[in-house]
Coordinates of C-alpha atoms and ligand atoms in Angstrom, one line a residue:
M13 CA 0.2 -0.1 -0.1
K14 CA 1.3 3.4 -0.9
F15 CA 0.9 4.9 2.8
D16 CA 1.5 1.7 4.9
W17 CA 5.1 2.0 5.7
T18 CA 6.9 -1.2 6.9
K19 CA 9.8 -0.4 9.7
K20 CA 12.4 -0.4 7.4
G21 CA 10.6 1.6 5.3
R22 CA 9.7 4.3 7.8
A23 CA 13.1 4.4 9.0
M24 CA 14.3 5.0 5.2
H25 CA 11.8 7.4 4.7
K26 CA 13.2 9.7 7.7
Q27 CA 16.5 9.1 6.6
A28 CA 15.5 10.3 3.5
M29 CA 13.7 13.2 4.7
A30 CA 16.3 14.6 6.5
L31 CA 18.7 14.9 3.5
V32 CA 16.1 14.7 0.8
T33 CA 15.9 17.4 -2.1
I34 CA 12.7 18.8 -2.9
L35 CA 13.4 17.0 -6.3
L36 CA 13.6 13.4 -4.6
S37 CA 10.2 14.5 -2.7
S38 CA 8.4 15.1 -5.6
L39 CA 9.4 11.7 -6.8
L40 CA 7.5 10.2 -3.7
L41 CA 4.1 12.0 -4.5
T42 CA 3.1 9.2 -6.7
N43 CA -1.0 10.4 -6.0
P44 CA -3.1 11.3 -8.5
A45 CA -5.6 14.6 -7.4
Q46 CA -7.2 13.7 -4.6
A47 CA -11.0 13.8 -3.3
G48 CA -11.3 13.3 0.2
S49 CA -15.1 13.9 1.4
I50 CA -15.6 15.8 4.7
S51 CA -16.8 13.2 6.9
R52 CA -17.3 15.0 10.2
I53 CA -16.8 18.4 11.6
E54 CA -16.9 19.3 15.2
V55 CA -16.3 22.5 17.3
R56 CA -15.7 22.3 20.8
G57 CA -14.6 25.8 22.6
S58 CA -12.1 27.2 20.5
Q59 CA -11.2 23.8 18.5
I60 CA -12.4 23.1 15.3
T61 CA -11.7 19.4 13.8
V62 CA -12.5 18.7 10.3
S63 CA -12.5 14.9 9.2
F64 CA -11.7 13.5 5.7
D65 CA -12.8 10.1 4.6
D66 CA -9.5 10.4 2.2
L67 CA -6.7 12.9 1.7
V68 CA -7.1 16.1 0.5
E69 CA -5.2 18.4 -1.2
G70 CA -5.0 21.5 1.2
V71 CA -6.9 24.1 3.0
S72 CA -7.3 27.7 2.8
T73 CA -9.3 29.9 5.4
F74 CA -10.4 33.6 5.5
S75 CA -12.8 35.5 7.9
L76 CA -15.9 37.5 6.8
I77 CA -17.3 40.7 8.2
G78 CA -21.1 41.5 9.1
P79 CA -22.3 38.6 9.4
D80 CA -19.2 37.6 11.1
R81 CA -18.4 34.1 9.4
I82 CA -15.0 31.8 8.7
A83 CA -14.9 30.2 5.5
V84 CA -13.0 27.5 5.1
D85 CA -12.1 25.8 1.1
V86 CA -11.0 22.5 1.2
R87 CA -8.8 22.0 -2.0
G88 CA -9.6 18.6 -3.4
G89 CA -12.3 17.9 -1.2
K90 CA -16.2 17.0 -1.8
A91 CA -18.7 18.6 0.8
G92 CA -20.8 16.6 3.1
R93 CA -23.5 17.4 5.3
G94 CA -23.9 19.6 8.3
G95 CA -21.4 20.0 11.4
Y96 CA -21.3 19.9 15.2
A97 CA -21.1 23.4 16.6
K98 CA -21.3 24.7 20.3
G99 CA -19.8 28.2 21.9
I100 CA -18.3 31.1 19.3
V101 CA -19.7 29.3 16.3
K102 CA -23.6 29.4 16.3
S103 CA -23.8 26.7 13.1
V104 CA -22.1 25.2 10.5
R105 CA -22.7 24.9 7.0
Q106 CA -21.1 23.2 3.5
G107 CA -21.4 22.8 -0.1
Q108 CA -19.4 22.2 -3.1
Y109 CA -18.2 25.5 -4.2
N110 CA -17.0 24.4 -7.7
P111 CA -16.3 20.8 -8.9
N112 CA -12.7 21.1 -7.0
I113 CA -13.6 22.8 -3.8
A114 CA -15.9 22.1 -0.8
R115 CA -16.6 25.2 1.1
I116 CA -17.5 25.1 4.9
V117 CA -19.1 28.1 6.2
F118 CA -18.9 28.6 10.1
D119 CA -21.3 31.7 11.3
L120 CA -20.0 33.3 14.4
D121 CA -21.8 34.9 17.4
R122 CA -18.9 37.3 17.5
P123 CA -15.7 38.0 15.2
A124 CA -12.9 35.6 15.6
V125 CA -9.8 34.2 13.5
I126 CA -7.9 31.3 12.9
T127 CA -4.9 31.8 15.0
S128 CA -3.6 28.2 13.9
G129 CA -4.0 24.9 11.9
R130 CA -2.6 21.5 11.7
F131 CA -3.2 18.3 9.9
S132 CA -2.9 15.4 11.7
K133 CA -0.1 12.8 10.5
D134 CA -2.1 10.7 8.4
G135 CA -3.3 13.8 6.3
K136 CA -7.2 13.0 7.0
S137 CA -8.1 15.6 10.0
L138 CA -7.3 19.2 10.3
Q139 CA -7.3 21.2 14.0
L140 CA -8.1 24.6 13.6
S141 CA -7.8 27.3 16.5
L142 CA -10.1 30.0 17.1
K143 CA -9.6 33.2 18.6
A144 CA -12.4 35.7 19.7
V145 CA -11.3 39.2 18.5
G146 CA -12.3 42.7 18.4
Q147 CA -14.0 44.1 15.6
S148 CA -11.4 46.4 14.8
Q149 CA -8.5 43.4 15.0
L150 CA -10.0 41.2 12.2
A151 CA -7.8 40.3 9.5
T152 CA -9.2 39.1 6.5
G153 CA -6.5 37.9 4.5
R154 CA -6.8 34.3 3.6
Q155 CA -4.4 31.6 5.7
S156 CA -3.5 27.7 4.1
F157 CA -2.6 24.7 5.8
L158 CA -1.4 22.0 4.0
P159 CA -1.0 17.9 4.5
P160 CA 2.0 16.7 5.4
L161 CA 4.2 16.3 2.6
K162 CA 3.8 13.1 1.7
F163 CA 0.4 12.8 1.5
R164 CA 0.2 16.1 -0.4
A165 CA -1.5 15.6 -3.7
E166 CA 0.6 18.2 -6.1
P167 CA 4.0 18.0 -6.6
P168 CA 6.0 21.0 -6.2
K169 CA 6.3 23.4 -9.0
K170 CA 10.0 23.6 -10.6
S171 CA 11.2 20.5 -8.7
Y172 CA 14.1 20.6 -10.8
S173 CA 15.3 23.9 -10.0
V174 CA 16.2 24.0 -6.2
K175 CA 17.7 21.1 -4.1
V176 CA 17.8 22.5 -0.4
P177 CA 17.7 20.3 2.8
L178 CA 14.4 20.0 4.7
G179 CA 14.0 20.3 8.6
K180 CA 14.1 22.8 10.9
P181 CA 16.8 25.3 10.9
Q182 CA 19.9 24.1 12.5
D183 CA 21.7 25.6 15.5
S184 CA 25.0 25.4 13.4
V185 CA 24.5 28.1 11.2
R186 CA 27.7 30.0 12.0
L187 CA 27.6 32.8 14.4
P188 CA 28.5 36.5 12.4
K189 CA 31.2 38.4 13.8
I190 CA 30.5 41.3 16.3
Y191 CA 31.8 44.5 15.6
G192 CA 32.7 47.6 17.8
P193 CA 34.0 48.0 21.2
N194 CA 35.6 44.6 23.1
D195 CA 33.3 45.0 25.7
S196 CA 30.7 42.2 26.3
K197 CA 28.9 44.8 28.7
R198 CA 27.9 46.8 25.6
P199 CA 24.5 46.6 24.3
L200 CA 24.4 44.2 21.0
V201 CA 22.6 45.2 18.1
V202 CA 21.9 42.6 15.5
I203 CA 21.1 43.6 11.9
D204 CA 19.3 41.5 9.8
A205 CA 19.2 42.2 5.9
G206 CA 16.1 40.4 4.4
H207 CA 15.7 37.7 1.7
G208 CA 19.2 36.5 -0.6
G209 CA 20.3 33.9 -2.1
H210 CA 17.7 32.0 -4.1
D211 CA 15.0 34.6 -2.1
P212 CA 15.7 38.0 -4.0
G213 CA 12.5 39.3 -2.2
A214 CA 10.2 42.0 -3.9
V215 CA 11.9 43.1 -7.5
S216 CA 11.6 46.8 -8.3
P217 CA 9.9 47.0 -11.6
H218 CA 12.1 50.2 -12.0
G219 CA 15.3 48.7 -13.0
G220 CA 15.1 45.4 -11.5
K221 CA 16.8 45.9 -8.7
Y222 CA 16.2 42.6 -5.7
E223 CA 15.0 43.4 -2.1
K224 CA 18.0 41.4 -0.9
D225 CA 20.9 43.4 -2.6
V226 CA 19.3 46.6 -1.7
V227 CA 18.6 46.1 2.4
L228 CA 22.3 44.1 1.9
A229 CA 23.5 47.6 1.3
I230 CA 21.7 49.5 3.8
A231 CA 22.3 47.2 6.9
T232 CA 26.1 47.4 5.8
A233 CA 25.7 50.8 6.2
V234 CA 23.8 51.1 9.6
R235 CA 26.5 48.8 10.6
D236 CA 29.3 51.0 9.8
R237 CA 27.8 54.1 11.2
L238 CA 27.4 52.0 14.3
I239 CA 31.1 50.9 14.6
A240 CA 31.9 54.9 13.8
G241 CA 29.7 55.8 16.7
G242 CA 31.7 53.5 18.8
Q243 CA 28.7 53.1 21.5
V244 CA 27.5 49.5 20.7
R245 CA 28.5 46.4 19.5
V246 CA 26.9 45.7 16.1
A247 CA 26.8 41.7 13.9
L248 CA 25.0 41.4 10.7
T249 CA 22.8 38.1 10.4
R250 CA 24.1 38.1 6.7
D251 CA 26.9 39.8 4.9
T252 CA 26.4 38.0 1.9
D253 CA 24.1 36.7 -0.6
K254 CA 22.6 34.1 1.3
F255 CA 20.0 32.8 2.3
L256 CA 18.8 31.7 5.9
V257 CA 15.1 31.0 7.2
L258 CA 13.3 33.2 9.2
E259 CA 14.1 31.0 12.5
E260 CA 17.8 31.2 12.1
R261 CA 17.9 35.3 11.9
Y262 CA 16.5 35.6 14.9
G263 CA 17.8 32.4 16.3
I264 CA 21.4 34.5 15.8
A265 CA 20.5 37.7 17.8
R266 CA 19.7 34.9 20.7
R267 CA 22.2 32.9 20.3
L268 CA 24.5 36.4 20.4
G269 CA 22.6 37.3 23.6
A270 CA 21.4 40.5 21.3
D271 CA 19.9 43.8 23.1
L272 CA 18.0 44.6 20.0
F273 CA 17.1 42.7 16.5
I274 CA 16.3 44.9 13.4
S275 CA 15.1 43.2 10.3
I276 CA 15.6 45.0 7.3
H277 CA 13.6 45.1 3.9
A278 CA 12.0 47.3 1.1
D279 CA 8.4 46.5 -0.2
A280 CA 6.8 46.6 -3.2
A281 CA 3.3 47.7 -4.1
G282 CA 0.4 47.0 -7.1
N283 CA 0.0 51.0 -6.4
Q284 CA 3.6 52.6 -7.6
A285 CA 2.7 56.0 -5.6
A286 CA 3.2 54.2 -2.4
S287 CA 5.7 55.5 -0.7
G288 CA 8.0 55.8 2.5
A289 CA 9.2 53.9 5.1
T290 CA 7.3 51.8 7.7
V291 CA 8.2 50.1 11.4
Y292 CA 6.3 47.1 12.2
T293 CA 6.6 45.1 15.7
L294 CA 5.0 41.7 16.5
S295 CA 1.5 40.9 17.2
E296 CA -0.6 38.0 16.6
V297 CA -3.3 40.2 14.8
A298 CA -2.7 42.5 12.1
S299 CA -3.3 46.4 12.7
D300 CA -4.7 46.4 9.2
R301 CA -5.5 44.4 5.8
E302 CA -2.1 46.0 4.5
A303 CA -0.1 44.7 7.4
A304 CA -1.5 41.3 7.0
K305 CA -0.8 41.5 3.7
L306 CA 2.8 42.4 4.1
A307 CA 3.2 39.6 6.8
A308 CA 1.9 36.9 4.5
R309 CA 4.5 37.9 1.5
E310 CA 7.5 38.3 4.5
N311 CA 6.4 34.9 6.1
R312 CA 6.8 33.4 2.6
A313 CA 10.5 33.5 2.6
N314 CA 10.5 30.4 4.3
I315 CA 8.4 28.5 1.7
I316 CA 10.0 26.8 -1.5
N317 CA 7.7 24.8 -3.8
G318 CA 5.3 24.4 -1.0
V319 CA 7.5 23.2 1.5
N320 CA 8.2 25.2 4.5
L321 CA 11.8 25.5 5.7
G322 CA 11.5 27.2 8.9
G323 CA 9.8 24.1 10.9
S324 CA 6.8 21.5 11.1
N325 CA 3.9 24.1 11.3
N326 CA 2.7 24.9 7.7
D327 CA 1.4 27.8 8.3
V328 CA 4.1 30.3 9.2
S329 CA 1.5 33.3 9.1
S330 CA -0.3 32.6 12.7
I331 CA 1.6 33.3 15.5
L332 CA 0.8 32.3 19.0
I333 CA 2.4 35.0 21.4
D334 CA 3.6 34.0 24.8
L335 CA 2.9 35.7 27.7
T336 CA 6.3 35.8 28.8
Q337 CA 6.8 38.0 25.3
R338 CA 4.9 40.9 26.8
E339 CA 7.9 42.9 28.2
T340 CA 9.9 42.3 25.2
L341 CA 6.9 43.5 23.1
N342 CA 7.0 46.8 24.8
V343 CA 10.4 47.6 24.5
S344 CA 10.1 46.4 20.8
A345 CA 7.2 49.2 20.4
D346 CA 9.0 51.5 22.6
F347 CA 12.1 51.4 20.4
A348 CA 10.0 51.2 16.9
K349 CA 8.4 54.8 18.5
L350 CA 12.1 56.2 19.3
L351 CA 12.9 55.1 15.5
I352 CA 10.1 56.8 13.9
R353 CA 10.8 60.2 16.2
E354 CA 14.4 60.1 15.8
G355 CA 14.4 58.9 12.0
Q356 CA 12.2 61.3 11.0
R357 CA 15.0 63.9 10.4
K358 CA 16.5 61.7 8.1
I359 CA 14.0 59.3 6.6
T360 CA 10.3 60.0 5.2
F361 CA 7.8 57.6 6.9
R362 CA 4.5 56.5 5.8
T363 CA 1.4 57.8 7.6
N364 CA 0.7 55.8 10.8
P365 CA 4.2 54.6 10.4
H366 CA 3.9 52.1 13.2
R367 CA 2.0 49.0 12.6
F368 CA 1.2 45.8 13.6
A369 CA 2.2 42.2 11.8
S370 CA 2.5 38.7 12.8
L371 CA 5.8 38.3 11.2
V372 CA 8.0 35.0 12.1
V373 CA 11.2 36.8 11.8
L374 CA 10.5 39.0 14.9
K375 CA 9.3 35.9 17.1
A376 CA 12.0 35.9 19.5
P377 CA 10.6 35.7 22.9
D378 CA 13.4 37.5 24.8
T379 CA 14.9 39.7 22.1
P380 CA 13.1 43.3 21.1
S381 CA 12.7 43.2 17.7
V382 CA 11.7 45.7 14.8
L383 CA 10.9 45.3 11.4
F384 CA 12.0 48.3 9.0
E385 CA 10.4 48.2 5.8
S386 CA 12.6 51.0 4.4
G387 CA 10.7 52.1 1.3
Y388 CA 9.1 50.7 -1.7
L389 CA 10.8 49.3 -4.9
S390 CA 7.6 49.7 -6.9
N391 CA 8.2 53.5 -6.4
K392 CA 10.8 55.4 -8.6
D393 CA 11.4 57.9 -5.8
D394 CA 12.3 55.3 -3.5
V395 CA 14.2 52.9 -5.5
A396 CA 16.6 56.2 -6.4
F397 CA 16.9 57.0 -2.8
L398 CA 17.4 53.6 -1.3
S399 CA 20.2 52.8 -3.8
S400 CA 21.7 56.1 -3.7
K401 CA 24.9 56.7 -1.5
E402 CA 23.1 59.5 0.2
G403 CA 19.6 57.8 0.7
K404 CA 22.0 55.1 2.6
T405 CA 23.7 57.1 4.7
R406 CA 20.7 59.1 6.0
I407 CA 19.1 55.6 6.9
A408 CA 21.9 54.7 8.3
T409 CA 22.4 57.5 10.4
G410 CA 18.5 57.5 11.1
I411 CA 18.7 54.0 12.7
A412 CA 21.9 54.5 14.2
S413 CA 21.1 57.3 16.1
A414 CA 18.0 55.9 17.6
I415 CA 19.8 52.9 18.4
E416 CA 22.3 55.1 20.2
S417 CA 19.3 56.9 22.2
H418 CA 17.7 53.8 22.8
F419 CA 20.6 52.6 24.8
A420 CA 21.4 55.5 26.2
R421 CA 17.7 56.0 27.6
K422 CA 17.8 52.5 28.9
L423 CA 21.3 53.1 30.7
A424 CA 20.4 56.3 32.3
L425 CA 17.1 54.5 34.1
R426 CA 19.4 52.0 35.3
Ligands
ZN14 ZN1 11.2 41.2 2.7

């Protein structure tokens, strides 16, 4: 049988998974298009369980407002009947949305979002977690959940193009060089240039510049400005064109015992008029639709050909924040405000420049972290500014002086 692994087969499979390349994994996917019927839907408290009688291709969910509902689309699924509801879910309906998609609708008695989702090991049931939120906190973006790789129906696209090891980020990623005063009591800042290697990030329609290159140049400029200032120690997660998964980026900051982590990015938008910088801090619930979309885009860096390289959870866009993170989040938010206040002299920010989003790269529970979107590669003036020597110097000065003020303030409070 296809999925009846023998002991030997399982061991071999495990070994293969550790080293396997996407190329190889696509060969394991021998299933034709799957069509599992929804056999059972059960809601208990904040947990929803959807069971299937056979494998499905994947699931995506989204929230709808007024009346408040959550829709769950099952790709490669056949609708069954009804469902059992209790608590926040008033009723459950399901129907065939199109020949390939079954849609389940949960009618809610108050606004709620899906915070996480996970398929069972055999790929035949999906567990979703619900959380009640305020009307204003509703993010309406889609979230996707895929069954475990070996049960996935669709082979990854372009499977010949990349070979990457699967599995969790390794602690063996070499720690970067620390620059600045040779004094471990001095605060340490880790600057992270987003993307890199096979992941170019956003691509500018004006001259084809890659985000990964633009932000590396900015990160390097910030480092050099901090070294020149002589106040703090500084390290870069990458100083070459290399790829790191998101967990490795904040993992470096944690392993170095950093006092502050800044991830530098540049966005792109369909609206070419959009311009200016934004500072993001971590939140389970996005501050607005745009922030939710940005998080979905940036978190996608971990996913290559449908495989999440960052961890076992297929849904990188959902983040559960630990209570112990609250203090870290406060410090992060304070720094975001300071960065905007200090940086304003040198950098043009957007309106409401401090926003919140569920960004995986900001997830370190004990390192205050912000993500700085330096501007829009889709905007002609922003690209020119971000790529110019003057622009880089201005951004580096803005960020570095905010960092120095942040630690001077902490020192004064001691
Ligand atoms: Zn980015």
